[in-house]
mmCIF file of C-alpha atoms in Angstrom:
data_model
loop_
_atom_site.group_PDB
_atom_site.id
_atom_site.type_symbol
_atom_site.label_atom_id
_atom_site.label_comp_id
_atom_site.label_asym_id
_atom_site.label_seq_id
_atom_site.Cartn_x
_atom_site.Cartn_y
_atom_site.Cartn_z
ATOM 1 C CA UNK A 103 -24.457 9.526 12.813
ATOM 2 C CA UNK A 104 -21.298 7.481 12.506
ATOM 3 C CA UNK A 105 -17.932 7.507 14.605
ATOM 4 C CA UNK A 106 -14.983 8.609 12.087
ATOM 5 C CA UNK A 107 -11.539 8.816 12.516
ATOM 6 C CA UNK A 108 -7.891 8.511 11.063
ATOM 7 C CA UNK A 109 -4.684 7.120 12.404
ATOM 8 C CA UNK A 110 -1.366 8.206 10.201
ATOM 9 C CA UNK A 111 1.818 6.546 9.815
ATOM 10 C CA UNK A 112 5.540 8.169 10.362
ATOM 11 C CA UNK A 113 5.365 8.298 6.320
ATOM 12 C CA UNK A 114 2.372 9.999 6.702
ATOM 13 C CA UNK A 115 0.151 7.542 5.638
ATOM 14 C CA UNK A 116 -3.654 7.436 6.705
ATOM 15 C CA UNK A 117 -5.729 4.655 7.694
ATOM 16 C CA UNK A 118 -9.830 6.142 7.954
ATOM 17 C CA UNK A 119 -12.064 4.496 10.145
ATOM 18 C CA UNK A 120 -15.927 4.682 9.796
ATOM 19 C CA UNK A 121 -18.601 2.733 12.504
ATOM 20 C CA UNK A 122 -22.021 2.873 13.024
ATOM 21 C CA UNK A 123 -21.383 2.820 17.031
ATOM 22 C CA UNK A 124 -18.063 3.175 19.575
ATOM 23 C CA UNK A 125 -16.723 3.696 22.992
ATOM 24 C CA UNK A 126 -13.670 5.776 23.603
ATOM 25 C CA UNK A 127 -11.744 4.843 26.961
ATOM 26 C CA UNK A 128 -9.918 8.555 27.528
ATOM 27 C CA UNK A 129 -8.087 7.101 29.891
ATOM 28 C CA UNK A 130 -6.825 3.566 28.247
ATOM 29 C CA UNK A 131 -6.968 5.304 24.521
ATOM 30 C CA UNK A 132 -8.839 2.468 23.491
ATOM 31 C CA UNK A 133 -11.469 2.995 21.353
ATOM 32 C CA UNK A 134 -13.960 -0.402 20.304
ATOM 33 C CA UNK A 135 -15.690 -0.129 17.362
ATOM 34 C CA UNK A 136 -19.327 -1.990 16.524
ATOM 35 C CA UNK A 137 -21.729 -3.452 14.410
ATOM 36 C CA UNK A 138 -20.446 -1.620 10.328
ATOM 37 C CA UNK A 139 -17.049 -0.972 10.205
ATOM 38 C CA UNK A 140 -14.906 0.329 7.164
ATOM 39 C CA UNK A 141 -11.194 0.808 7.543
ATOM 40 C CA UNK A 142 -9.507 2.227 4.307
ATOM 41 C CA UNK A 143 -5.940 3.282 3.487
ATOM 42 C CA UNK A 144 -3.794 5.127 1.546
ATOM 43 C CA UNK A 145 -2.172 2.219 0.388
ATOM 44 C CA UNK A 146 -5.148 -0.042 -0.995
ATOM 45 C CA UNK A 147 -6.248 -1.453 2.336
ATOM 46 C CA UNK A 148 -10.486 -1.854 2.311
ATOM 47 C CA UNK A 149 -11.348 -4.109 5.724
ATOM 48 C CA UNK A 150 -15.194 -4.945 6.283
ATOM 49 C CA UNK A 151 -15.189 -6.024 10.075
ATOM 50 C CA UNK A 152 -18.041 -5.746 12.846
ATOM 51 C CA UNK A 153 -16.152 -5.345 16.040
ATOM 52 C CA UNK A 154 -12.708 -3.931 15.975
ATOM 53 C CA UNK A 155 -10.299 -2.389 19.097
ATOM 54 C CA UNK A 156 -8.146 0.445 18.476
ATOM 55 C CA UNK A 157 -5.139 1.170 20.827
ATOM 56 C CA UNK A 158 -4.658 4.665 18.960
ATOM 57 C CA UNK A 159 -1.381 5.392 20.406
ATOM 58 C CA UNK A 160 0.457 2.620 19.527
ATOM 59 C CA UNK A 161 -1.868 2.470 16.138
ATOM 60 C CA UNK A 162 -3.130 -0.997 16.336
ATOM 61 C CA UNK A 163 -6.662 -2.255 15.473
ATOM 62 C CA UNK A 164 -7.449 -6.082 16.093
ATOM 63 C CA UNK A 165 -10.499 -8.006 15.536
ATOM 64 C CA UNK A 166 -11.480 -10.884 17.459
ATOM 65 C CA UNK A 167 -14.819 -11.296 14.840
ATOM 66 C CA UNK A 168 -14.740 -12.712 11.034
ATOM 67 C CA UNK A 169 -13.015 -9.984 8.532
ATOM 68 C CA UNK A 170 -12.871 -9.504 5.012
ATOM 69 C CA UNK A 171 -9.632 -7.407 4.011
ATOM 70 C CA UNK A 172 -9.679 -6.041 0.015
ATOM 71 C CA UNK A 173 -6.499 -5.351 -1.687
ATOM 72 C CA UNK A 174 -5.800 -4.083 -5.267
ATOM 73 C CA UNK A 175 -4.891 -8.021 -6.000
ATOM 74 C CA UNK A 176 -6.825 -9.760 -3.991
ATOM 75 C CA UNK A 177 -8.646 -10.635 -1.014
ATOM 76 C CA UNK A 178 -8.286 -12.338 2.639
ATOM 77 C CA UNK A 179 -11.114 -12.943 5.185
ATOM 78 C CA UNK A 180 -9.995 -14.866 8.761
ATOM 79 C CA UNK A 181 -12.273 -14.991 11.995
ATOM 80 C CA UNK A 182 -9.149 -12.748 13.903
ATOM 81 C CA UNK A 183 -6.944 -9.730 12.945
ATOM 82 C CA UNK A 184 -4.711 -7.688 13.859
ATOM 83 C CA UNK A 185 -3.266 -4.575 11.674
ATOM 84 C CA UNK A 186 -0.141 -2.531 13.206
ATOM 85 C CA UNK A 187 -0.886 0.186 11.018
ATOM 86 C CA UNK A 188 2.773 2.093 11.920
ATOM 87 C CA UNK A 189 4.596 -0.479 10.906
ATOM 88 C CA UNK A 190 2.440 -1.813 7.839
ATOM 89 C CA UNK A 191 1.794 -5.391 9.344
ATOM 90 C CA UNK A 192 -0.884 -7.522 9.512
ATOM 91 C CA UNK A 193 -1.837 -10.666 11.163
ATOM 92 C CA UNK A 194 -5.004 -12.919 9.919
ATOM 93 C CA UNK A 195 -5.480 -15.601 12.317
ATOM 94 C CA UNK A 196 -8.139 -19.309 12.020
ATOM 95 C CA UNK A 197 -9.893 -20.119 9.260
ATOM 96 C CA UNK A 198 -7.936 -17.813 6.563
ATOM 97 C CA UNK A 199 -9.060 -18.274 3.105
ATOM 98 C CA UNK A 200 -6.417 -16.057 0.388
ATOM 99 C CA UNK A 201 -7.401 -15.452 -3.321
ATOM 100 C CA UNK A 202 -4.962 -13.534 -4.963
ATOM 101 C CA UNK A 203 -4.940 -12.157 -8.143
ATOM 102 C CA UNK A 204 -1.736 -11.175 -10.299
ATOM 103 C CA UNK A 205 -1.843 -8.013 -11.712
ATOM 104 C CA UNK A 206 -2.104 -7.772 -15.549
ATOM 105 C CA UNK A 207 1.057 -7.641 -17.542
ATOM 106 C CA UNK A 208 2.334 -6.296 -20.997
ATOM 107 C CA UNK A 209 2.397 -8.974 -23.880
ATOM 108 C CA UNK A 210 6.044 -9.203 -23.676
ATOM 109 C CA UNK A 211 6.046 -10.497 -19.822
ATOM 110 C CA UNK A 212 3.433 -12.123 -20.405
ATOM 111 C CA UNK A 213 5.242 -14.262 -23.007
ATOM 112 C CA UNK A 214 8.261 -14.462 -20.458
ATOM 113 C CA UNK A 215 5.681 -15.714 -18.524
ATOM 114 C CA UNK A 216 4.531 -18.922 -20.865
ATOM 115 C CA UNK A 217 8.303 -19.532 -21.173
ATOM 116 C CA UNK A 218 8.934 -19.892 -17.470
ATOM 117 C CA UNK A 219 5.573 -21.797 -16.781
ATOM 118 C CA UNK A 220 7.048 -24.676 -18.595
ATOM 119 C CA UNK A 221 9.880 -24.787 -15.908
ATOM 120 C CA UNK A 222 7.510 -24.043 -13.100
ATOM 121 C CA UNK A 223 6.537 -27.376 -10.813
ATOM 122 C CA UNK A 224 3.339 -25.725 -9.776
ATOM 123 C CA UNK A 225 0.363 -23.796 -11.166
ATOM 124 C CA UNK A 226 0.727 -21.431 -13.928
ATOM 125 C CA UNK A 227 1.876 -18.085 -14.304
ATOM 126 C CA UNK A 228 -0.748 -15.302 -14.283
ATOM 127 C CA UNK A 229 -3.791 -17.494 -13.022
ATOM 128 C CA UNK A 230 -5.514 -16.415 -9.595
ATOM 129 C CA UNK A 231 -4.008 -18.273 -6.704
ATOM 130 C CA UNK A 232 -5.937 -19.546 -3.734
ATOM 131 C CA UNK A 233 -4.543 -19.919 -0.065
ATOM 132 C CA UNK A 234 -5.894 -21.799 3.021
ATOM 133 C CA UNK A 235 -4.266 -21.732 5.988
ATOM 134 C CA UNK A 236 -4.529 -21.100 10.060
ATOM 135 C CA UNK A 237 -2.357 -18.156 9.875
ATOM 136 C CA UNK A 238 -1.480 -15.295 7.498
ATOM 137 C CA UNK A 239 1.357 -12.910 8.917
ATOM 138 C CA UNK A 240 1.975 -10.035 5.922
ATOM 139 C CA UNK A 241 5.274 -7.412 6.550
ATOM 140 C CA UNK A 242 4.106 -4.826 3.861
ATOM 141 C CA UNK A 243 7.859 -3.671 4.594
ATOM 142 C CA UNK A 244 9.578 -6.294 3.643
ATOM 143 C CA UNK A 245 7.093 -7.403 1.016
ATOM 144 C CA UNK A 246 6.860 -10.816 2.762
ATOM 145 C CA UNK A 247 3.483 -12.790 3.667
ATOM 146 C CA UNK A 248 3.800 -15.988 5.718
ATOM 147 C CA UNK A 249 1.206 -18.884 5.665
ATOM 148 C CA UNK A 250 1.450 -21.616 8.771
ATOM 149 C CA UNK A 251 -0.229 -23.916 9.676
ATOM 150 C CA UNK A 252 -2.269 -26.203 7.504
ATOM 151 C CA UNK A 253 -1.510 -24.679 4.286
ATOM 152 C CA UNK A 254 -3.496 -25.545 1.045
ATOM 153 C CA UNK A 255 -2.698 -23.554 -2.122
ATOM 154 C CA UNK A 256 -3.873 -24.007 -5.886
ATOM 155 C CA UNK A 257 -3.161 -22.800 -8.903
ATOM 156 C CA UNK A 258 -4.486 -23.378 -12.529
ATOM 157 C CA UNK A 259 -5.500 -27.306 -11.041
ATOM 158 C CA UNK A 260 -2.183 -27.976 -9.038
ATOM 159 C CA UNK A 261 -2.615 -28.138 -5.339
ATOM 160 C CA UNK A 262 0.334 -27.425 -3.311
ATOM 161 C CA UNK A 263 0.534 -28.546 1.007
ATOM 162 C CA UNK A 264 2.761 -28.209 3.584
ATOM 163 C CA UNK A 265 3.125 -26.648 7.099
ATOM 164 C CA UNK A 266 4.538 -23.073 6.037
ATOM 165 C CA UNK A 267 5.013 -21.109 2.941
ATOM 166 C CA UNK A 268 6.305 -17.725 2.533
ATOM 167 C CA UNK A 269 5.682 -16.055 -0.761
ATOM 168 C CA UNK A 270 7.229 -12.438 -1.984
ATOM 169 C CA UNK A 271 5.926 -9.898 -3.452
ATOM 170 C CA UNK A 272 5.851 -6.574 -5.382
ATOM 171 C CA UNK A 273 3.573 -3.188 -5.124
ATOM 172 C CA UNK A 274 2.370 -0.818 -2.239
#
């Protein structure tokens, strides 16, 4: 009763796909998705969308409709989105709201932590952080996510604006 399928990386990742309803253009290899729509992956990803098109040979799936994406550490929803699934990046596009959570840590880094908060001009270390922005472009890669665009992010009280911010990061 529901259209399932899987689209796997050159490291031979998987991305599964699950809808209640879909079309498959043969001839385009398109395939749009409707209405309930799950993507997982072997990295972490869990999207909720309700419209999504699939180009399966070049392994992209965009979203012109709102999404919520769920990570290990967090979450992002935006009202467009674009995942190139080969090359583990992602693009989250108008209204895009970010709440990240760190990771737990051992007491020891977490006492590095208290020592270098004291230094820090914003926020605090291992508080959730919260991101607004127009755009979101993540290189999973490179470990890189850039914010543009109206950028609003707090911390532990602090607020922090500007036109762009590019943060690093660490995991899968």
């Amino acid at each position: 009763d529901h259209i399932t399928g899987d689209m796997i990386d050159a490291k031979k990742q998987k991305t599964h796909l699950v809808a209640t309803r879909g079309l498959f253009d043969n001839k385009a290899n398109i395939l749009e998705l409707y209405d309930s729509i799950d993507v997982t992956g072997d990295g972490g990803l869990n999207a909720k969308l309700t419209h999504a098109t699939i180009k399966t040979k070049e392994g992209i799936i965009t979203s012109d409709q709102p999404s919520t994406i769920v990570m290990g550490v967090g979450r992002i929803t935006s009202n467009q989105l674009t995942i190139r699934q080969k090359t583990k990046e992602y693009t989250f596009v108008d209204n895009v709201k970010t709440h990240m959570k760190p990771k737990d840590r051992p007491p020891a880094a977490a006492a590095e932590d208290q020592t270098a908060a004291k230094a820090l001009p914003f926020g605090k270390p291992g508080e959730p952080v919260d991101v607004a922005s127009n755009r979101l472009d993540v290189d999973d890669n490179s470990k890189t996510a850039v914010f543009t665009g109206k950028v609003v992010a707090t911390q532990a009280g602090a607020t922090l604006m500007a036109p762009e911010m590019t943060v690093t990061y660490e995991g899968a």
